[in-house]
Amino acid sequence: MSNMIAIIEDEKNILDMYLMKFRSSGFNVMGAEDGEEGLKLIKDFKPDLILLDLRMPKLSGQELLKKLRADEDNTPVIVLTNISQNEAHLDLRFLKVEKYIVKAYTTPSQVVEEVKSSLKRHGIYSGS
């Protein structure tokens, strides 16, 4: 069984690119285009890891993360955004973010590698 990854990203072309990249890398992956849809996806499918954009309609990535952590959901989260870490809210670090990746400086292949190493750190990577 391959690892389940949830990708929550409001820009459809970027979401589609990451969905395709993760599927071709052997992951079971689901996507959502806004924070509310993302929260429902996480509750329904219980992913092994979440890739989360910060600026999204309906519910921001940060608000989504606050709700998850308030529900004691400790699913690893990698923030995948174009907001620099200096611009991001400081309370992100208190919300147990695994890694902070700026999309503009990272290739999809590098994102896949970061996900693999994060899953390995948590002892839940099911790939080879």
Backbone as XML, in Angstrom:
<?xml version="1.0"?>
<chain id="A" units="angstrom">
  <residue number="1" name="MET">
    <atom name="N" x="0.854" y="-1.203" z="0.000"/>
    <atom name="CA" x="0.000" y="0.000" z="0.000"/>
    <atom name="C" x="0.881" y="1.242" z="0.000"/>
  </residue>
  <residue number="2" name="SER">
    <atom name="N" x="0.625" y="2.141" z="-0.925"/>
    <atom name="CA" x="1.440" y="3.357" z="-0.989"/>
    <atom name="C" x="0.914" y="4.403" z="-0.010"/>
  </residue>
  <residue number="3" name="ASN">
    <atom name="N" x="1.797" y="5.318" z="0.350"/>
    <atom name="CA" x="1.413" y="6.375" z="1.275"/>
    <atom name="C" x="0.369" y="7.297" z="0.647"/>
  </residue>
  <residue number="4" name="MET">
    <atom name="N" x="-0.553" y="7.757" z="1.483"/>
    <atom name="CA" x="-1.601" y="8.689" z="1.070"/>
    <atom name="C" x="-1.143" y="10.114" z="1.382"/>
  </residue>
  <residue number="5" name="ILE">
    <atom name="N" x="-1.117" y="10.954" z="0.352"/>
    <atom name="CA" x="-0.713" y="12.351" z="0.495"/>
    <atom name="C" x="-1.902" y="13.227" z="0.117"/>
  </residue>
  <residue number="6" name="ALA">
    <atom name="N" x="-2.179" y="14.252" z="0.931"/>
    <atom name="CA" x="-3.207" y="15.245" z="0.593"/>
    <atom name="C" x="-2.487" y="16.521" z="0.167"/>
  </residue>
  <residue number="7" name="ILE">
    <atom name="N" x="-2.876" y="17.056" z="-0.989"/>
    <atom name="CA" x="-2.291" y="18.306" z="-1.471"/>
    <atom name="C" x="-3.400" y="19.343" z="-1.503"/>
  </residue>
  <residue number="8" name="ILE">
    <atom name="N" x="-3.220" y="20.416" z="-0.739"/>
    <atom name="CA" x="-4.243" y="21.450" z="-0.649"/>
    <atom name="C" x="-3.648" y="22.732" z="-1.230"/>
  </residue>
  <residue number="9" name="GLU">
    <atom name="N" x="-4.109" y="23.076" z="-2.408"/>
    <atom name="CA" x="-3.526" y="24.142" z="-3.236"/>
    <atom name="C" x="-4.633" y="24.758" z="-4.078"/>
  </residue>
  <residue number="10" name="ASP">
    <atom name="N" x="-4.800" y="26.081" z="-4.011"/>
    <atom name="CA" x="-5.917" y="26.709" z="-4.715"/>
    <atom name="C" x="-5.658" y="26.994" z="-6.188"/>
  </residue>
  <residue number="11" name="GLU">
    <atom name="N" x="-4.416" y="26.953" z="-6.644"/>
    <atom name="CA" x="-4.147" y="27.182" z="-8.064"/>
    <atom name="C" x="-4.206" y="25.835" z="-8.781"/>
  </residue>
  <residue number="12" name="LYS">
    <atom name="N" x="-5.264" y="25.668" z="-9.596"/>
    <atom name="CA" x="-5.540" y="24.371" z="-10.204"/>
    <atom name="C" x="-4.370" y="23.816" z="-11.009"/>
  </residue>
  <residue number="13" name="ASN">
    <atom name="N" x="-3.694" y="24.646" z="-11.801"/>
    <atom name="CA" x="-2.580" y="24.135" z="-12.613"/>
    <atom name="C" x="-1.435" y="23.628" z="-11.736"/>
  </residue>
  <residue number="14" name="ILE">
    <atom name="N" x="-1.178" y="24.291" z="-10.625"/>
    <atom name="CA" x="-0.119" y="23.853" z="-9.704"/>
    <atom name="C" x="-0.565" y="22.569" z="-9.001"/>
  </residue>
  <residue number="15" name="LEU">
    <atom name="N" x="-1.818" y="22.533" z="-8.559"/>
    <atom name="CA" x="-2.355" y="21.333" z="-7.915"/>
    <atom name="C" x="-2.247" y="20.135" z="-8.862"/>
  </residue>
  <residue number="16" name="ASP">
    <atom name="N" x="-2.695" y="20.319" z="-10.099"/>
    <atom name="CA" x="-2.647" y="19.224" z="-11.076"/>
    <atom name="C" x="-1.222" y="18.747" z="-11.324"/>
  </residue>
  <residue number="17" name="MET">
    <atom name="N" x="-0.275" y="19.685" z="-11.399"/>
    <atom name="CA" x="1.122" y="19.320" z="-11.623"/>
    <atom name="C" x="1.641" y="18.445" z="-10.468"/>
  </residue>
  <residue number="18" name="TYR">
    <atom name="N" x="1.348" y="18.851" z="-9.234"/>
    <atom name="CA" x="1.810" y="18.068" z="-8.080"/>
    <atom name="C" x="1.090" y="16.726" z="-7.978"/>
  </residue>
  <residue number="19" name="LEU">
    <atom name="N" x="-0.198" y="16.696" z="-8.292"/>
    <atom name="CA" x="-0.931" y="15.420" z="-8.271"/>
    <atom name="C" x="-0.288" y="14.438" z="-9.249"/>
  </residue>
  <residue number="20" name="MET">
    <atom name="N" x="0.013" y="14.932" z="-10.445"/>
    <atom name="CA" x="0.626" y="14.075" z="-11.462"/>
    <atom name="C" x="2.028" y="13.610" z="-11.011"/>
  </residue>
  <residue number="21" name="LYS">
    <atom name="N" x="2.803" y="14.531" z="-10.467"/>
    <atom name="CA" x="4.167" y="14.211" z="-10.032"/>
    <atom name="C" x="4.152" y="13.155" z="-8.928"/>
  </residue>
  <residue number="22" name="PHE">
    <atom name="N" x="3.270" y="13.307" z="-7.952"/>
    <atom name="CA" x="3.220" y="12.341" z="-6.847"/>
    <atom name="C" x="2.685" y="10.989" z="-7.302"/>
  </residue>
  <residue number="23" name="ARG">
    <atom name="N" x="1.678" y="11.001" z="-8.188"/>
    <atom name="CA" x="1.166" y="9.724" z="-8.708"/>
    <atom name="C" x="2.255" y="8.986" z="-9.469"/>
  </residue>
  <residue number="24" name="SER">
    <atom name="N" x="3.015" y="9.707" z="-10.308"/>
    <atom name="CA" x="4.067" y="9.056" z="-11.093"/>
    <atom name="C" x="5.221" y="8.603" z="-10.205"/>
  </residue>
  <residue number="25" name="SER">
    <atom name="N" x="5.276" y="9.119" z="-8.976"/>
    <atom name="CA" x="6.303" y="8.701" z="-8.013"/>
    <atom name="C" x="5.796" y="7.588" z="-7.099"/>
  </residue>
  <residue number="26" name="GLY">
    <atom name="N" x="4.599" y="7.060" z="-7.393"/>
    <atom name="CA" x="4.086" y="5.911" z="-6.655"/>
    <atom name="C" x="3.244" y="6.214" z="-5.431"/>
  </residue>
  <residue number="27" name="PHE">
    <atom name="N" x="2.819" y="7.463" z="-5.273"/>
    <atom name="CA" x="2.000" y="7.822" z="-4.117"/>
    <atom name="C" x="0.518" y="7.765" z="-4.465"/>
  </residue>
  <residue number="28" name="ASN">
    <atom name="N" x="-0.296" y="7.478" z="-3.445"/>
    <atom name="CA" x="-1.737" y="7.617" z="-3.527"/>
    <atom name="C" x="-1.978" y="9.067" z="-3.115"/>
  </residue>
  <residue number="29" name="VAL">
    <atom name="N" x="-2.584" y="9.875" z="-3.966"/>
    <atom name="CA" x="-2.666" y="11.302" z="-3.676"/>
    <atom name="C" x="-4.054" y="11.851" z="-3.997"/>
  </residue>
  <residue number="30" name="MET">
    <atom name="N" x="-4.505" y="12.777" z="-3.160"/>
    <atom name="CA" x="-5.795" y="13.443" z="-3.336"/>
    <atom name="C" x="-5.542" y="14.944" z="-3.241"/>
  </residue>
  <residue number="31" name="GLY">
    <atom name="N" x="-6.347" y="15.720" z="-3.961"/>
    <atom name="CA" x="-6.168" y="17.165" z="-3.932"/>
    <atom name="C" x="-7.431" y="17.900" z="-3.551"/>
  </residue>
  <residue number="32" name="ALA">
    <atom name="N" x="-7.239" y="19.109" z="-3.037"/>
    <atom name="CA" x="-8.349" y="20.001" z="-2.703"/>
    <atom name="C" x="-7.930" y="21.413" z="-3.107"/>
  </residue>
  <residue number="33" name="GLU">
    <atom name="N" x="-8.925" y="22.212" z="-3.567"/>
    <atom name="CA" x="-8.613" y="23.546" z="-4.081"/>
    <atom name="C" x="-8.912" y="24.693" z="-3.123"/>
  </residue>
  <residue number="34" name="ASP">
    <atom name="N" x="-9.354" y="24.393" z="-1.920"/>
    <atom name="CA" x="-9.487" y="25.450" z="-0.908"/>
    <atom name="C" x="-9.408" y="24.805" z="0.470"/>
  </residue>
  <residue number="35" name="GLY">
    <atom name="N" x="-9.294" y="25.638" z="1.488"/>
    <atom name="CA" x="-9.100" y="25.136" z="2.841"/>
    <atom name="C" x="-10.247" y="24.298" z="3.377"/>
  </residue>
  <residue number="36" name="GLU">
    <atom name="N" x="-11.493" y="24.712" z="3.088"/>
    <atom name="CA" x="-12.653" y="23.944" z="3.585"/>
    <atom name="C" x="-12.681" y="22.549" z="2.963"/>
  </residue>
  <residue number="37" name="GLU">
    <atom name="N" x="-12.483" y="22.500" z="1.636"/>
    <atom name="CA" x="-12.452" y="21.227" z="0.922"/>
    <atom name="C" x="-11.284" y="20.376" z="1.455"/>
  </residue>
  <residue number="38" name="GLY">
    <atom name="N" x="-10.168" y="21.041" z="1.732"/>
    <atom name="CA" x="-8.990" y="20.349" z="2.256"/>
    <atom name="C" x="-9.244" y="19.726" z="3.615"/>
  </residue>
  <residue number="39" name="LEU">
    <atom name="N" x="-9.928" y="20.456" z="4.487"/>
    <atom name="CA" x="-10.235" y="19.949" z="5.826"/>
    <atom name="C" x="-11.121" y="18.709" z="5.731"/>
  </residue>
  <residue number="40" name="LYS">
    <atom name="N" x="-12.116" y="18.748" z="4.851"/>
    <atom name="CA" x="-12.998" y="17.602" z="4.648"/>
    <atom name="C" x="-12.194" y="16.413" z="4.099"/>
  </residue>
  <residue number="41" name="LEU">
    <atom name="N" x="-11.337" y="16.670" z="3.132"/>
    <atom name="CA" x="-10.501" y="15.623" z="2.544"/>
    <atom name="C" x="-9.640" y="14.947" z="3.621"/>
  </residue>
  <residue number="42" name="ILE">
    <atom name="N" x="-9.031" y="15.743" z="4.483"/>
    <atom name="CA" x="-8.168" y="15.214" z="5.548"/>
    <atom name="C" x="-8.978" y="14.346" z="6.507"/>
  </residue>
  <residue number="43" name="LYS">
    <atom name="N" x="-10.156" y="14.829" z="6.901"/>
    <atom name="CA" x="-10.986" y="14.059" z="7.834"/>
    <atom name="C" x="-11.499" y="12.764" z="7.204"/>
  </residue>
  <residue number="44" name="ASP">
    <atom name="N" x="-11.836" y="12.810" z="5.906"/>
    <atom name="CA" x="-12.374" y="11.629" z="5.220"/>
    <atom name="C" x="-11.301" y="10.587" z="4.908"/>
  </residue>
  <residue number="45" name="PHE">
    <atom name="N" x="-10.107" y="11.033" z="4.520"/>
    <atom name="CA" x="-9.108" y="10.098" z="4.002"/>
    <atom name="C" x="-7.905" y="9.845" z="4.910"/>
  </residue>
  <residue number="46" name="LYS">
    <atom name="N" x="-7.754" y="10.629" z="5.979"/>
    <atom name="CA" x="-6.655" y="10.419" z="6.936"/>
    <atom name="C" x="-5.303" y="10.200" z="6.222"/>
  </residue>
  <residue number="47" name="PRO">
    <atom name="N" x="-4.804" y="11.227" z="5.520"/>
    <atom name="CA" x="-3.543" y="11.063" z="4.792"/>
    <atom name="C" x="-2.362" y="10.856" z="5.738"/>
  </residue>
  <residue number="48" name="ASP">
    <atom name="N" x="-1.274" y="10.301" z="5.181"/>
    <atom name="CA" x="-0.040" y="10.126" z="5.953"/>
    <atom name="C" x="0.724" y="11.439" z="6.068"/>
  </residue>
  <residue number="49" name="LEU">
    <atom name="N" x="0.491" y="12.347" z="5.105"/>
    <atom name="CA" x="1.177" y="13.632" z="5.094"/>
    <atom name="C" x="0.337" y="14.614" z="4.295"/>
  </residue>
  <residue number="50" name="ILE">
    <atom name="N" x="0.426" y="15.896" z="4.674"/>
    <atom name="CA" x="-0.335" y="16.954" z="4.017"/>
    <atom name="C" x="0.630" y="17.982" z="3.446"/>
  </residue>
  <residue number="51" name="LEU">
    <atom name="N" x="0.456" y="18.315" z="2.160"/>
    <atom name="CA" x="1.158" y="19.443" z="1.546"/>
    <atom name="C" x="0.149" y="20.585" z="1.532"/>
  </residue>
  <residue number="52" name="LEU">
    <atom name="N" x="0.503" y="21.702" z="2.126"/>
    <atom name="CA" x="-0.479" y="22.752" z="2.389"/>
    <atom name="C" x="-0.012" y="24.119" z="1.924"/>
  </residue>
  <residue number="53" name="ASP">
    <atom name="N" x="-0.804" y="24.743" z="1.059"/>
    <atom name="CA" x="-0.559" y="26.133" z="0.668"/>
    <atom name="C" x="-1.108" y="27.021" z="1.788"/>
  </residue>
  <residue number="54" name="LEU">
    <atom name="N" x="-0.604" y="28.237" z="1.918"/>
    <atom name="CA" x="-1.084" y="29.123" z="2.980"/>
    <atom name="C" x="-2.212" y="30.042" z="2.529"/>
  </residue>
  <residue number="55" name="ARG">
    <atom name="N" x="-2.040" y="30.711" z="1.386"/>
    <atom name="CA" x="-3.065" y="31.659" z="0.923"/>
    <atom name="C" x="-4.081" y="30.930" z="0.060"/>
  </residue>
  <residue number="56" name="MET">
    <atom name="N" x="-5.279" y="30.745" z="0.626"/>
    <atom name="CA" x="-6.347" y="30.050" z="-0.100"/>
    <atom name="C" x="-7.694" y="30.649" z="0.254"/>
  </residue>
  <residue number="57" name="PRO">
    <atom name="N" x="-8.680" y="30.478" z="-0.658"/>
    <atom name="CA" x="-10.030" y="30.958" z="-0.351"/>
    <atom name="C" x="-10.719" y="30.084" z="0.698"/>
  </residue>
  <residue number="58" name="LYS">
    <atom name="N" x="-11.747" y="30.648" z="1.307"/>
    <atom name="CA" x="-12.642" y="29.992" z="2.275"/>
    <atom name="C" x="-11.992" y="29.710" z="3.619"/>
  </residue>
  <residue number="59" name="LEU">
    <atom name="N" x="-10.786" y="29.156" z="3.614"/>
    <atom name="CA" x="-10.086" y="28.841" z="4.862"/>
    <atom name="C" x="-8.606" y="28.844" z="4.509"/>
  </residue>
  <residue number="60" name="SER">
    <atom name="N" x="-7.825" y="29.700" z="5.150"/>
    <atom name="CA" x="-6.396" y="29.756" z="4.814"/>
    <atom name="C" x="-5.699" y="28.494" z="5.311"/>
  </residue>
  <residue number="61" name="GLY">
    <atom name="N" x="-4.518" y="28.249" z="4.794"/>
    <atom name="CA" x="-3.738" y="27.101" z="5.235"/>
    <atom name="C" x="-3.473" y="27.151" z="6.727"/>
  </residue>
  <residue number="62" name="GLN">
    <atom name="N" x="-3.195" y="28.338" z="7.221"/>
    <atom name="CA" x="-2.920" y="28.486" z="8.647"/>
    <atom name="C" x="-4.158" y="28.183" z="9.489"/>
  </residue>
  <residue number="63" name="GLU">
    <atom name="N" x="-5.326" y="28.662" z="9.059"/>
    <atom name="CA" x="-6.573" y="28.380" z="9.790"/>
    <atom name="C" x="-6.868" y="26.878" z="9.763"/>
  </residue>
  <residue number="64" name="LEU">
    <atom name="N" x="-6.647" y="26.254" z="8.612"/>
    <atom name="CA" x="-6.853" y="24.812" z="8.493"/>
    <atom name="C" x="-5.945" y="24.075" z="9.476"/>
  </residue>
  <residue number="65" name="LEU">
    <atom name="N" x="-4.696" y="24.477" z="9.515"/>
    <atom name="CA" x="-3.723" y="23.834" z="10.404"/>
    <atom name="C" x="-4.114" y="24.018" z="11.879"/>
  </residue>
  <residue number="66" name="LYS">
    <atom name="N" x="-4.592" y="25.198" z="12.235"/>
    <atom name="CA" x="-5.043" y="25.439" z="13.617"/>
    <atom name="C" x="-6.187" y="24.496" z="13.979"/>
  </residue>
  <residue number="67" name="LYS">
    <atom name="N" x="-7.135" y="24.305" z="13.055"/>
    <atom name="CA" x="-8.267" y="23.404" z="13.310"/>
    <atom name="C" x="-7.781" y="21.960" z="13.475"/>
  </residue>
  <residue number="68" name="LEU">
    <atom name="N" x="-6.853" y="21.541" z="12.607"/>
    <atom name="CA" x="-6.312" y="20.176" z="12.710"/>
    <atom name="C" x="-5.652" y="19.954" z="14.061"/>
  </residue>
  <residue number="69" name="ARG">
    <atom name="N" x="-4.776" y="20.878" z="14.434"/>
    <atom name="CA" x="-4.037" y="20.720" z="15.700"/>
    <atom name="C" x="-4.968" y="20.818" z="16.904"/>
  </residue>
  <residue number="70" name="ALA">
    <atom name="N" x="-6.020" y="21.622" z="16.810"/>
    <atom name="CA" x="-7.003" y="21.718" z="17.899"/>
    <atom name="C" x="-7.735" y="20.381" z="18.063"/>
  </residue>
  <residue number="71" name="ASP">
    <atom name="N" x="-7.889" y="19.642" z="16.954"/>
    <atom name="CA" x="-8.516" y="18.313" z="16.999"/>
    <atom name="C" x="-7.500" y="17.221" z="17.343"/>
  </residue>
  <residue number="72" name="GLU">
    <atom name="N" x="-6.302" y="17.642" z="17.741"/>
    <atom name="CA" x="-5.209" y="16.719" z="18.074"/>
    <atom name="C" x="-4.826" y="15.810" z="16.910"/>
  </residue>
  <residue number="73" name="ASP">
    <atom name="N" x="-4.954" y="16.363" z="15.695"/>
    <atom name="CA" x="-4.497" y="15.662" z="14.498"/>
    <atom name="C" x="-3.034" y="16.059" z="14.297"/>
  </residue>
  <residue number="74" name="ASN">
    <atom name="N" x="-2.138" y="15.092" z="14.458"/>
    <atom name="CA" x="-0.709" y="15.384" z="14.340"/>
    <atom name="C" x="-0.106" y="14.886" z="13.031"/>
  </residue>
  <residue number="75" name="THR">
    <atom name="N" x="-0.947" y="14.791" z="11.990"/>
    <atom name="CA" x="-0.465" y="14.405" z="10.670"/>
    <atom name="C" x="0.671" y="15.359" z="10.270"/>
  </residue>
  <residue number="76" name="PRO">
    <atom name="N" x="1.793" y="14.827" z="9.778"/>
    <atom name="CA" x="2.870" y="15.717" z="9.328"/>
    <atom name="C" x="2.373" y="16.658" z="8.222"/>
  </residue>
  <residue number="77" name="VAL">
    <atom name="N" x="2.745" y="17.933" z="8.340"/>
    <atom name="CA" x="2.342" y="18.949" z="7.363"/>
    <atom name="C" x="3.594" y="19.633" z="6.826"/>
  </residue>
  <residue number="78" name="ILE">
    <atom name="N" x="3.685" y="19.674" z="5.500"/>
    <atom name="CA" x="4.724" y="20.457" z="4.843"/>
    <atom name="C" x="4.025" y="21.643" z="4.197"/>
  </residue>
  <residue number="79" name="VAL">
    <atom name="N" x="4.436" y="22.850" z="4.589"/>
    <atom name="CA" x="3.874" y="24.052" z="3.988"/>
    <atom name="C" x="4.557" y="24.237" z="2.639"/>
  </residue>
  <residue number="80" name="LEU">
    <atom name="N" x="3.749" y="24.382" z="1.590"/>
    <atom name="CA" x="4.238" y="24.552" z="0.225"/>
    <atom name="C" x="3.593" y="25.823" z="-0.308"/>
  </residue>
  <residue number="81" name="THR">
    <atom name="N" x="4.343" y="26.910" z="-0.324"/>
    <atom name="CA" x="3.752" y="28.222" z="-0.590"/>
    <atom name="C" x="4.735" y="29.115" z="-1.327"/>
  </residue>
  <residue number="82" name="ASN">
    <atom name="N" x="4.271" y="30.259" z="-1.767"/>
    <atom name="CA" x="5.181" y="31.259" z="-2.324"/>
    <atom name="C" x="5.352" y="32.433" z="-1.361"/>
  </residue>
  <residue number="83" name="ILE">
    <atom name="N" x="4.858" y="32.274" z="-0.145"/>
    <atom name="CA" x="5.059" y="33.296" z="0.883"/>
    <atom name="C" x="6.390" y="32.977" z="1.558"/>
  </residue>
  <residue number="84" name="SER">
    <atom name="N" x="7.285" y="33.967" z="1.615"/>
    <atom name="CA" x="8.572" y="33.700" z="2.266"/>
    <atom name="C" x="8.340" y="33.451" z="3.750"/>
  </residue>
  <residue number="85" name="GLN">
    <atom name="N" x="9.266" y="32.741" z="4.359"/>
    <atom name="CA" x="9.106" y="32.426" z="5.780"/>
    <atom name="C" x="9.043" y="33.700" z="6.623"/>
  </residue>
  <residue number="86" name="ASN">
    <atom name="N" x="9.710" y="34.754" z="6.176"/>
    <atom name="CA" x="9.686" y="36.022" z="6.917"/>
    <atom name="C" x="8.303" y="36.660" z="6.895"/>
  </residue>
  <residue number="87" name="GLU">
    <atom name="N" x="7.546" y="36.424" z="5.823"/>
    <atom name="CA" x="6.192" y="36.991" z="5.699"/>
    <atom name="C" x="5.141" y="36.139" z="6.404"/>
  </residue>
  <residue number="88" name="ALA">
    <atom name="N" x="5.437" y="34.870" z="6.621"/>
    <atom name="CA" x="4.461" y="33.952" z="7.216"/>
    <atom name="C" x="4.245" y="34.294" z="8.690"/>
  </residue>
  <residue number="89" name="HIS">
    <atom name="N" x="3.094" y="33.921" z="9.185"/>
    <atom name="CA" x="2.776" y="34.183" z="10.594"/>
    <atom name="C" x="3.682" y="33.367" z="11.505"/>
  </residue>
  <residue number="90" name="LEU">
    <atom name="N" x="4.141" y="33.996" z="12.559"/>
    <atom name="CA" x="5.067" y="33.326" z="13.481"/>
    <atom name="C" x="4.457" y="32.127" z="14.176"/>
  </residue>
  <residue number="91" name="ASP">
    <atom name="N" x="3.142" y="32.121" z="14.371"/>
    <atom name="CA" x="2.553" y="30.990" z="15.096"/>
    <atom name="C" x="2.566" y="29.702" z="14.282"/>
  </residue>
  <residue number="92" name="LEU">
    <atom name="N" x="2.995" y="29.750" z="13.022"/>
    <atom name="CA" x="3.136" y="28.513" z="12.245"/>
    <atom name="C" x="4.070" y="27.530" z="12.950"/>
  </residue>
  <residue number="93" name="ARG">
    <atom name="N" x="5.117" y="28.057" z="13.552"/>
    <atom name="CA" x="6.082" y="27.154" z="14.205"/>
    <atom name="C" x="5.484" y="26.463" z="15.429"/>
  </residue>
  <residue number="94" name="PHE">
    <atom name="N" x="4.430" y="27.035" z="15.986"/>
    <atom name="CA" x="3.775" y="26.402" z="17.135"/>
    <atom name="C" x="2.723" y="25.387" z="16.680"/>
  </residue>
  <residue number="95" name="LEU">
    <atom name="N" x="2.509" y="25.308" z="15.370"/>
    <atom name="CA" x="1.503" y="24.397" z="14.822"/>
    <atom name="C" x="2.151" y="23.143" z="14.244"/>
  </residue>
  <residue number="96" name="LYS">
    <atom name="N" x="3.363" y="22.872" z="14.669"/>
    <atom name="CA" x="4.087" y="21.648" z="14.277"/>
    <atom name="C" x="4.159" y="21.469" z="12.770"/>
  </residue>
  <residue number="97" name="VAL">
    <atom name="N" x="4.749" y="22.456" z="12.102"/>
    <atom name="CA" x="4.991" y="22.334" z="10.668"/>
    <atom name="C" x="6.292" y="21.575" z="10.482"/>
  </residue>
  <residue number="98" name="GLU">
    <atom name="N" x="6.231" y="20.542" z="9.690"/>
    <atom name="CA" x="7.355" y="19.652" z="9.424"/>
    <atom name="C" x="8.471" y="20.356" z="8.649"/>
  </residue>
  <residue number="99" name="LYS">
    <atom name="N" x="8.061" y="21.095" z="7.628"/>
    <atom name="CA" x="9.007" y="21.719" z="6.710"/>
    <atom name="C" x="8.298" y="22.881" z="6.049"/>
  </residue>
  <residue number="100" name="TYR">
    <atom name="N" x="9.062" y="23.891" z="5.679"/>
    <atom name="CA" x="8.513" y="25.065" z="5.004"/>
    <atom name="C" x="9.202" y="25.164" z="3.658"/>
  </residue>
  <residue number="101" name="ILE">
    <atom name="N" x="8.453" y="24.991" z="2.572"/>
    <atom name="CA" x="9.036" y="25.002" z="1.229"/>
    <atom name="C" x="8.440" y="26.152" z="0.425"/>
  </residue>
  <residue number="102" name="VAL">
    <atom name="N" x="9.322" y="26.956" z="-0.170"/>
    <atom name="CA" x="8.867" y="28.015" z="-1.067"/>
    <atom name="C" x="8.840" y="27.442" z="-2.482"/>
  </residue>
  <residue number="103" name="LYS">
    <atom name="N" x="7.635" y="27.408" z="-3.073"/>
    <atom name="CA" x="7.435" y="26.788" z="-4.395"/>
    <atom name="C" x="8.391" y="27.325" z="-5.448"/>
  </residue>
  <residue number="104" name="ALA">
    <atom name="N" x="8.591" y="28.638" z="-5.450"/>
    <atom name="CA" x="9.396" y="29.267" z="-6.505"/>
    <atom name="C" x="10.839" y="28.766" z="-6.520"/>
  </residue>
  <residue number="105" name="TYR">
    <atom name="N" x="11.314" y="28.259" z="-5.389"/>
    <atom name="CA" x="12.718" y="27.837" z="-5.289"/>
    <atom name="C" x="12.892" y="26.328" z="-5.262"/>
  </residue>
  <residue number="106" name="THR">
    <atom name="N" x="11.812" y="25.585" z="-5.490"/>
    <atom name="CA" x="11.870" y="24.134" z="-5.315"/>
    <atom name="C" x="11.183" y="23.437" z="-6.483"/>
  </residue>
  <residue number="107" name="THR">
    <atom name="N" x="11.838" y="22.439" z="-7.064"/>
    <atom name="CA" x="11.213" y="21.690" z="-8.167"/>
    <atom name="C" x="10.242" y="20.665" z="-7.591"/>
  </residue>
  <residue number="108" name="PRO">
    <atom name="N" x="9.281" y="20.216" z="-8.387"/>
    <atom name="CA" x="8.368" y="19.162" z="-7.930"/>
    <atom name="C" x="9.120" y="17.905" z="-7.476"/>
  </residue>
  <residue number="109" name="SER">
    <atom name="N" x="10.202" y="17.563" z="-8.166"/>
    <atom name="CA" x="10.997" y="16.388" z="-7.755"/>
    <atom name="C" x="11.599" y="16.583" z="-6.368"/>
  </residue>
  <residue number="110" name="GLN">
    <atom name="N" x="12.050" y="17.794" z="-6.081"/>
    <atom name="CA" x="12.600" y="18.077" z="-4.744"/>
    <atom name="C" x="11.503" y="17.985" z="-3.686"/>
  </residue>
  <residue number="111" name="VAL">
    <atom name="N" x="10.293" y="18.420" z="-4.030"/>
    <atom name="CA" x="9.166" y="18.326" z="-3.087"/>
    <atom name="C" x="8.875" y="16.860" z="-2.788"/>
  </residue>
  <residue number="112" name="VAL">
    <atom name="N" x="8.873" y="16.009" z="-3.817"/>
    <atom name="CA" x="8.652" y="14.573" z="-3.620"/>
    <atom name="C" x="9.725" y="14.011" z="-2.680"/>
  </residue>
  <residue number="113" name="GLU">
    <atom name="N" x="10.974" y="14.394" z="-2.873"/>
    <atom name="CA" x="12.057" y="13.915" z="-2.010"/>
    <atom name="C" x="11.872" y="14.378" z="-0.568"/>
  </residue>
  <residue number="114" name="GLU">
    <atom name="N" x="11.417" y="15.606" z="-0.382"/>
    <atom name="CA" x="11.156" y="16.127" z="0.973"/>
    <atom name="C" x="10.036" y="15.325" z="1.639"/>
  </residue>
  <residue number="115" name="VAL">
    <atom name="N" x="9.006" y="14.986" z="0.874"/>
    <atom name="CA" x="7.894" y="14.187" z="1.406"/>
    <atom name="C" x="8.406" y="12.812" z="1.817"/>
  </residue>
  <residue number="116" name="LYS">
    <atom name="N" x="9.194" y="12.189" z="0.960"/>
    <atom name="CA" x="9.749" y="10.864" z="1.290"/>
    <atom name="C" x="10.576" y="10.926" z="2.564"/>
  </residue>
  <residue number="117" name="SER">
    <atom name="N" x="11.458" y="11.927" z="2.680"/>
    <atom name="CA" x="12.309" y="11.974" z="3.873"/>
    <atom name="C" x="11.491" y="12.270" z="5.126"/>
  </residue>
  <residue number="118" name="SER">
    <atom name="N" x="10.432" y="13.059" z="4.990"/>
    <atom name="CA" x="9.554" y="13.329" z="6.130"/>
    <atom name="C" x="8.831" y="12.060" z="6.571"/>
  </residue>
  <residue number="119" name="LEU">
    <atom name="N" x="8.304" y="11.300" z="5.602"/>
    <atom name="CA" x="7.615" y="10.047" z="5.925"/>
    <atom name="C" x="8.587" y="9.052" z="6.559"/>
  </residue>
  <residue number="120" name="LYS">
    <atom name="N" x="9.819" y="9.015" z="6.080"/>
    <atom name="CA" x="10.835" y="8.120" z="6.667"/>
    <atom name="C" x="11.128" y="8.528" z="8.109"/>
  </residue>
  <residue number="121" name="ARG">
    <atom name="N" x="11.241" y="9.840" z="8.356"/>
    <atom name="CA" x="11.497" y="10.338" z="9.722"/>
    <atom name="C" x="10.408" y="9.874" z="10.674"/>
  </residue>
  <residue number="122" name="HIS">
    <atom name="N" x="9.187" y="9.803" z="10.164"/>
    <atom name="CA" x="8.051" y="9.383" z="10.991"/>
    <atom name="C" x="7.853" y="7.866" z="10.983"/>
  </residue>
  <residue number="123" name="GLY">
    <atom name="N" x="8.707" y="7.169" z="10.245"/>
    <atom name="CA" x="8.622" y="5.709" z="10.200"/>
    <atom name="C" x="7.399" y="5.190" z="9.470"/>
  </residue>
  <residue number="124" name="ILE">
    <atom name="N" x="6.876" y="6.000" z="8.513"/>
    <atom name="CA" x="5.653" y="5.586" z="7.818"/>
    <atom name="C" x="5.803" y="5.559" z="6.302"/>
  </residue>
  <residue number="125" name="TYR">
    <atom name="N" x="7.020" y="5.602" z="5.797"/>
    <atom name="CA" x="7.216" y="5.569" z="4.348"/>
    <atom name="C" x="7.054" y="4.143" z="3.847"/>
  </residue>
  <residue number="126" name="SER">
    <atom name="N" x="6.176" y="3.966" z="2.841"/>
    <atom name="CA" x="5.927" y="2.612" z="2.350"/>
    <atom name="C" x="6.510" y="2.364" z="0.960"/>
  </residue>
  <residue number="127" name="GLY">
    <atom name="N" x="7.348" y="3.294" z="0.479"/>
    <atom name="CA" x="7.973" y="3.113" z="-0.835"/>
    <atom name="C" x="9.295" y="2.390" z="-0.715"/>
  </residue>
  <residue number="128" name="SER">
    <atom name="N" x="10.035" y="2.398" z="-1.823"/>
    <atom name="CA" x="11.326" y="1.713" z="-1.788"/>
    <atom name="C" x="12.462" y="2.720" z="-1.879"/>
  </residue>
</chain>
